[in-house]
Coordinates of N, CA and C in Angstrom, one line a residue:
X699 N -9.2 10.0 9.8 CA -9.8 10.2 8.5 C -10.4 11.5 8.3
X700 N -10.6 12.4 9.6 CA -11.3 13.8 9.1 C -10.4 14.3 8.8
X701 N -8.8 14.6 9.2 CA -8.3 15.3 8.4 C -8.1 15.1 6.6
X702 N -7.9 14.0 6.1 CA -8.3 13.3 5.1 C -9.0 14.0 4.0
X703 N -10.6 14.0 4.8 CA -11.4 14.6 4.2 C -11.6 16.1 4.2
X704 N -11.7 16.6 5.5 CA -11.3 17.9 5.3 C -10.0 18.9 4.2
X705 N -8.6 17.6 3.7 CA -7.6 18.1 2.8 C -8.0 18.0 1.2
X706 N -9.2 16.7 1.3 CA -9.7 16.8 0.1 C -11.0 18.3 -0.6
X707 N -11.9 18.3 0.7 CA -12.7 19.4 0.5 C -11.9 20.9 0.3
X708 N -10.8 21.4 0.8 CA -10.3 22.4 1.0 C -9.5 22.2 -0.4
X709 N -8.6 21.3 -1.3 CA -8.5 20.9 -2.1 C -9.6 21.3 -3.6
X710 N -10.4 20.6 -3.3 CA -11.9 20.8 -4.3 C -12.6 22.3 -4.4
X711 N -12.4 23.4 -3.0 CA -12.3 24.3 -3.4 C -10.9 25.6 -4.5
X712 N -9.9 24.6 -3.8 CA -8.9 25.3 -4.9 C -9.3 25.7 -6.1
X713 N -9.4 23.8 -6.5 CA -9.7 23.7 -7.9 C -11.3 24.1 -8.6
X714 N -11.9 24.3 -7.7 CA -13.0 25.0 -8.3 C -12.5 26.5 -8.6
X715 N -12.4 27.3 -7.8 CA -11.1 28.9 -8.0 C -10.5 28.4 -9.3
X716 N -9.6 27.2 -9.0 CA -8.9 27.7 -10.2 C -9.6 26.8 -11.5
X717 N -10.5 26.4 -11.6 CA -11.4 26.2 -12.9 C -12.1 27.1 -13.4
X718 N -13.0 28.3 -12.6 CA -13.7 29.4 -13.0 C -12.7 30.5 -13.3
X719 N -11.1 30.5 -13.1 CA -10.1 31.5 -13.0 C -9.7 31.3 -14.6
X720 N -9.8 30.2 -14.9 CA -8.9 29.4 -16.1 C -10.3 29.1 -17.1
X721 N -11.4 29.2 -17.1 CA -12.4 29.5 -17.8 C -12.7 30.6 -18.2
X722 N -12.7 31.3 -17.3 CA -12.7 32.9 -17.3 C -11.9 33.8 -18.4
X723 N -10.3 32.8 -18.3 CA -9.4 34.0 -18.7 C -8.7 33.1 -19.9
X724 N -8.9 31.8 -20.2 CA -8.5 31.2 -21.4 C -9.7 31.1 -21.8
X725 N -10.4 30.6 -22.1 CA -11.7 30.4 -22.8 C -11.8 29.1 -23.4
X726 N -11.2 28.3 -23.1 CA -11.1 27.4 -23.8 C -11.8 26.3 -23.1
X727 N -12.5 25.1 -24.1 CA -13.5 24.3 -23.4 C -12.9 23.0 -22.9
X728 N -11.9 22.3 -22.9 CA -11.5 21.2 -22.8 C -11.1 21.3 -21.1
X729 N -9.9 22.4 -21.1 CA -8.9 22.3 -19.9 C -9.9 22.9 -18.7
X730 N -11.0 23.6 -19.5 CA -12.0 24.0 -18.5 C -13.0 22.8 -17.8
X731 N -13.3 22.2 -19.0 CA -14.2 20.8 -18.5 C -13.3 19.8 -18.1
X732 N -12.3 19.6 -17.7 CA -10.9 18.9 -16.9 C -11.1 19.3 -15.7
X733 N -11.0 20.5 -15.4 CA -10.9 21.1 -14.4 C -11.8 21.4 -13.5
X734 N -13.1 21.4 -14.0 CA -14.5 21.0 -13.0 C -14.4 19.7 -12.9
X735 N -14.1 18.9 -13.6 CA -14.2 17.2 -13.6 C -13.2 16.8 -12.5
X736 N -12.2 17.3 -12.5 CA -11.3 16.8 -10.9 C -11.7 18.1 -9.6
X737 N -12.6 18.7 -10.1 CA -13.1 19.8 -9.3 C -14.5 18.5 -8.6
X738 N -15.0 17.5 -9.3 CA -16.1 17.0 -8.7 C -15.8 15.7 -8.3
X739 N -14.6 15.0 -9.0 CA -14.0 14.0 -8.2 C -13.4 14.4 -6.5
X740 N -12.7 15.5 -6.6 CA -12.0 15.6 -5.3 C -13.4 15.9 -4.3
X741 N -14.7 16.4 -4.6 CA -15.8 16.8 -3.8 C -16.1 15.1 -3.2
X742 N -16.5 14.3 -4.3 CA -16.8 13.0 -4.5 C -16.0 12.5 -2.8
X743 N -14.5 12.8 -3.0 CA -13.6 11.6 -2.3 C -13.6 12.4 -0.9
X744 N -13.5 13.7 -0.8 CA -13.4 14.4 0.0 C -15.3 13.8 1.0
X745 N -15.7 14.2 0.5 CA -17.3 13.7 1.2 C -17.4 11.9 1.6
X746 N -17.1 11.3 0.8 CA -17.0 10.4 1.5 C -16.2 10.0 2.5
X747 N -15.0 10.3 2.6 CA -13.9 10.5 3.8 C -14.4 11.0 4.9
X748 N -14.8 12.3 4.8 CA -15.6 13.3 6.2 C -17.3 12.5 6.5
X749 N -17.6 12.0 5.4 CA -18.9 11.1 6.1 C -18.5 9.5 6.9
X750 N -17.2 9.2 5.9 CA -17.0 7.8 6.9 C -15.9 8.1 8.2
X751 N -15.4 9.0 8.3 CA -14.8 9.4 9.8 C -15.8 9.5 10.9
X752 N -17.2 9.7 10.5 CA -17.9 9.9 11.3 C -18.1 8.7 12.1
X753 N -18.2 7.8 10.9 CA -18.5 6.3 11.4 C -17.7 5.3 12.3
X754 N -16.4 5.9 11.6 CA -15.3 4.8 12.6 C -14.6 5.4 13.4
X755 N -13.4 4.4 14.1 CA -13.3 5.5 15.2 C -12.2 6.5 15.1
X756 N -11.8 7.0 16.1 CA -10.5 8.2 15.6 C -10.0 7.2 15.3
X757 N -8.6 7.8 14.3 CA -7.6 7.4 14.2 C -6.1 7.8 14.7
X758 N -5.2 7.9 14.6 CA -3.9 8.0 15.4 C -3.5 9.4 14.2
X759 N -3.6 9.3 13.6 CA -3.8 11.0 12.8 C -4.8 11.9 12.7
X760 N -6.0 11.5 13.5 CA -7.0 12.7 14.1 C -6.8 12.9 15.3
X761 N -5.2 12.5 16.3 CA -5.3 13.0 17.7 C -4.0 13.6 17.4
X762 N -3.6 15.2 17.9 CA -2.8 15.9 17.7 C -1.6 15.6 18.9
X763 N -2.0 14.5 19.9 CA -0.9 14.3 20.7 C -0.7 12.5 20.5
X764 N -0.8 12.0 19.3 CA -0.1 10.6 18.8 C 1.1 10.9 18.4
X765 N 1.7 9.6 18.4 CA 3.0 9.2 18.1 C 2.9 8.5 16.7
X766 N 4.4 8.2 16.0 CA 4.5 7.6 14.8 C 4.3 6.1 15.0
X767 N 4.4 5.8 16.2 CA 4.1 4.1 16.6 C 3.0 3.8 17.2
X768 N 1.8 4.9 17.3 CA 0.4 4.3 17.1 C -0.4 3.9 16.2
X769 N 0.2 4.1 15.0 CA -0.4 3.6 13.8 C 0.2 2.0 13.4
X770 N 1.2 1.8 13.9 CA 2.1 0.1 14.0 C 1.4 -0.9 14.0
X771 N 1.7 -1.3 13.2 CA 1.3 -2.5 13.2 C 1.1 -3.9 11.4
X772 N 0.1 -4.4 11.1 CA 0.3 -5.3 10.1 C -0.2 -4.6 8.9
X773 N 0.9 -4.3 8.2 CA 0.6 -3.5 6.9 C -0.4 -4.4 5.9
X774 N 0.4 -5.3 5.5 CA 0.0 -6.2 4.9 C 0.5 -7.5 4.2
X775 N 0.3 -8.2 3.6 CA 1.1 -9.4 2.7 C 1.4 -8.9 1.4
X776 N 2.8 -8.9 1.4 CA 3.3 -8.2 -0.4 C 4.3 -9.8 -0.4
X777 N 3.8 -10.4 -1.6 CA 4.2 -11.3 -2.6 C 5.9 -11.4 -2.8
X778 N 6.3 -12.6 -2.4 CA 7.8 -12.8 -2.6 C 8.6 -13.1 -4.1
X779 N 9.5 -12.7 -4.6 CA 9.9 -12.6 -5.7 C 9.1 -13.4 -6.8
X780 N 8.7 -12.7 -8.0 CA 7.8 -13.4 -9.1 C 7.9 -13.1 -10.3
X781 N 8.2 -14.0 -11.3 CA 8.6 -13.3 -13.0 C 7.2 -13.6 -13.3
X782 N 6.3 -13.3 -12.8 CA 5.0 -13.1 -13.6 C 4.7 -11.5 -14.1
X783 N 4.9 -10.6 -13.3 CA 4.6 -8.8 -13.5 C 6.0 -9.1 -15.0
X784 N 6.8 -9.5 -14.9 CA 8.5 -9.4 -16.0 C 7.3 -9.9 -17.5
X785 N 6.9 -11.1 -17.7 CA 6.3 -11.4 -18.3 C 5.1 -10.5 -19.1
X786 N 4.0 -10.0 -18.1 CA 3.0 -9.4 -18.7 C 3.7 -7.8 -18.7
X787 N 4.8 -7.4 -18.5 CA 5.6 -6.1 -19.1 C 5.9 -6.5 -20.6
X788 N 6.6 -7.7 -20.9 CA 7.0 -7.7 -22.7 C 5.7 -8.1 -23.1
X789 N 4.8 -9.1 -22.9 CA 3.2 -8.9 -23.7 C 2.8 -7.9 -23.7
X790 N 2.8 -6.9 -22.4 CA 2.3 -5.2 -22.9 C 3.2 -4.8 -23.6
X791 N 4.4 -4.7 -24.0 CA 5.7 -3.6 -24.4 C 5.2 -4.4 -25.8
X792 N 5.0 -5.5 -26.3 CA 4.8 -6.5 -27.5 C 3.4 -5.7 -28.1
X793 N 2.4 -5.8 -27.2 CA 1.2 -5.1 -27.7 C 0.9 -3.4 -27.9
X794 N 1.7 -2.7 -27.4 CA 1.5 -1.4 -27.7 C 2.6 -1.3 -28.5
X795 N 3.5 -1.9 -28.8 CA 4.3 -1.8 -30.0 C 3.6 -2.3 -31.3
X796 N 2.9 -3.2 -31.1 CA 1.8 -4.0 -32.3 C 1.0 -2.7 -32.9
X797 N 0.8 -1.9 -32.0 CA -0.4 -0.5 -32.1 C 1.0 0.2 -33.1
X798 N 1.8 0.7 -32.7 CA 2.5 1.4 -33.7 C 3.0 1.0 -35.1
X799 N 3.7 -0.8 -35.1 CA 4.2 -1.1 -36.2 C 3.2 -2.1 -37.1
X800 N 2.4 -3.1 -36.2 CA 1.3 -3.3 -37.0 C 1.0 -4.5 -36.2
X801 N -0.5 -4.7 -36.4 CA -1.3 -5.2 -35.2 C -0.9 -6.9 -35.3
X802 N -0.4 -6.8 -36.6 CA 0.1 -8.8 -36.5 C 0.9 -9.2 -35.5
X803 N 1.5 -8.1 -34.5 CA 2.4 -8.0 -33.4 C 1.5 -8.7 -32.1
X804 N 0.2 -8.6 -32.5 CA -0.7 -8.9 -31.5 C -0.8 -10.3 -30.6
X805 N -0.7 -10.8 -32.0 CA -1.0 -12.1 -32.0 C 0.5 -12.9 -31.0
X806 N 1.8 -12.3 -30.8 CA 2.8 -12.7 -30.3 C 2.5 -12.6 -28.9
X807 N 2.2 -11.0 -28.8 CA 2.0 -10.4 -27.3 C 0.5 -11.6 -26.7
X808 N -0.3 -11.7 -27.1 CA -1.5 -11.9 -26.3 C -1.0 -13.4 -25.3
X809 N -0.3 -14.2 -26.1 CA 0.1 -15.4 -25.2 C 1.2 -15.1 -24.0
X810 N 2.1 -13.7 -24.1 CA 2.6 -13.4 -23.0 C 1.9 -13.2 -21.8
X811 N 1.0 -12.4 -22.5 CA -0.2 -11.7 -21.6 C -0.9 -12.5 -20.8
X812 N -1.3 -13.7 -21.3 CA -2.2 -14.6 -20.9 C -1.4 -15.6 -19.8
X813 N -0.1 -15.8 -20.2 CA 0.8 -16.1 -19.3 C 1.0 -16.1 -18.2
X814 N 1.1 -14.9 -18.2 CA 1.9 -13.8 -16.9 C 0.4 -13.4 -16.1
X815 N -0.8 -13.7 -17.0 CA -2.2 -13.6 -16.4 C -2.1 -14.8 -14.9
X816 N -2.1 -15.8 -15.9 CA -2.3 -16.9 -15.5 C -1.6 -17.1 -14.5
X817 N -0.5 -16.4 -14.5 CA 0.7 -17.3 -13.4 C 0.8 -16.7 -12.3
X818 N 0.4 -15.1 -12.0 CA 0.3 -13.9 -11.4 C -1.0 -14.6 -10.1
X819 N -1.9 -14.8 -11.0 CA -3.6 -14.9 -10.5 C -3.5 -16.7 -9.3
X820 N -2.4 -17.7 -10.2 CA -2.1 -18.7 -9.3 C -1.0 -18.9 -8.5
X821 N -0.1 -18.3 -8.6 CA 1.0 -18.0 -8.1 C 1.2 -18.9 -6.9
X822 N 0.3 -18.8 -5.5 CA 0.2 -19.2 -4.6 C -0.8 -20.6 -4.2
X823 N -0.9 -21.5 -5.3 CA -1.6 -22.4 -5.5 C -0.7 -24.1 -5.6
X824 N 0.7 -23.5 -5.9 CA 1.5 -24.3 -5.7 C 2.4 -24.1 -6.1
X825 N 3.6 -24.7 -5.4 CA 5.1 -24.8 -5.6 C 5.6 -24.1 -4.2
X826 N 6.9 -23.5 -3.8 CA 7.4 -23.3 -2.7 C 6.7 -22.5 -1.9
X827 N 5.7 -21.0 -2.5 CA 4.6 -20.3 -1.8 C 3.2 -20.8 -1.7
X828 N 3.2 -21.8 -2.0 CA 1.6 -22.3 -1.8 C 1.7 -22.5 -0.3
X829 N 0.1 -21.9 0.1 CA -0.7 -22.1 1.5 C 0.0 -20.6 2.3
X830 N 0.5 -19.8 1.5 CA 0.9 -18.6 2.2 C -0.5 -17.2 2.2

């Protein structure tokens, strides 16, 4: 994780350069206040990283003589085929279409939504993936 943080800080100075560079020479107040603003997020993420490296232990990317099969191991559990995400796509595509042609569109989308909420959130509560 220190390298991590150290790519974020080195990073956060970029974008500080190039916020004062781009204030300086556009003058303009938006893309300038953008540009400190991810100038203080990257400080933000960068500092936390180099303060919690401290804490834990190396990792297999802070030793310059690791391998690609010291980091191996259990990524995690990703969800087996599911028309719930299919679902809450046409309630969103239904609702941001409602925003363009007119909000009575809303009322169709929201029970998709709540659907694909619902089914997403219990998924694994029963039927052939339950207890997984």
């Amino acid at each position: 994780m220190k390298i991590q943080g150290k790519m974020f800080i080195w990073l956060s100075v970029f974008i500080l350069a190039a916020a004062v560079l781009y204030g300086v020479w556009s003058k303009e107040p938006a893309g300038t206040t953008a540009l400190f603003l991810a100038f203080g997020l990257s400080v933000m993420i960068g500092f936390y990283l180099a303060f919690t490296a401290r804490r834990v232990d190396a990792m297999a990317q802070d030793n310059k003589e690791a391998d690609v099969s010291d980091e191996a191991g259990e990524v995690g559990f990703f969800a087996p085929h599911s028309w719930q995400p299919f679902s809450l796509a046409i309630g969103g595509a239904l609702a941001f279409l409602g925003i363009a042609i007119g909000w009575w569109l809303l009322y169709f989308s929201l029970p998709l939504i709540l659907v694909g909420l619902w089914g997403w959130v219990f998924e694994f509560y029963r039927g052939e993936n339950q207890n997984q």
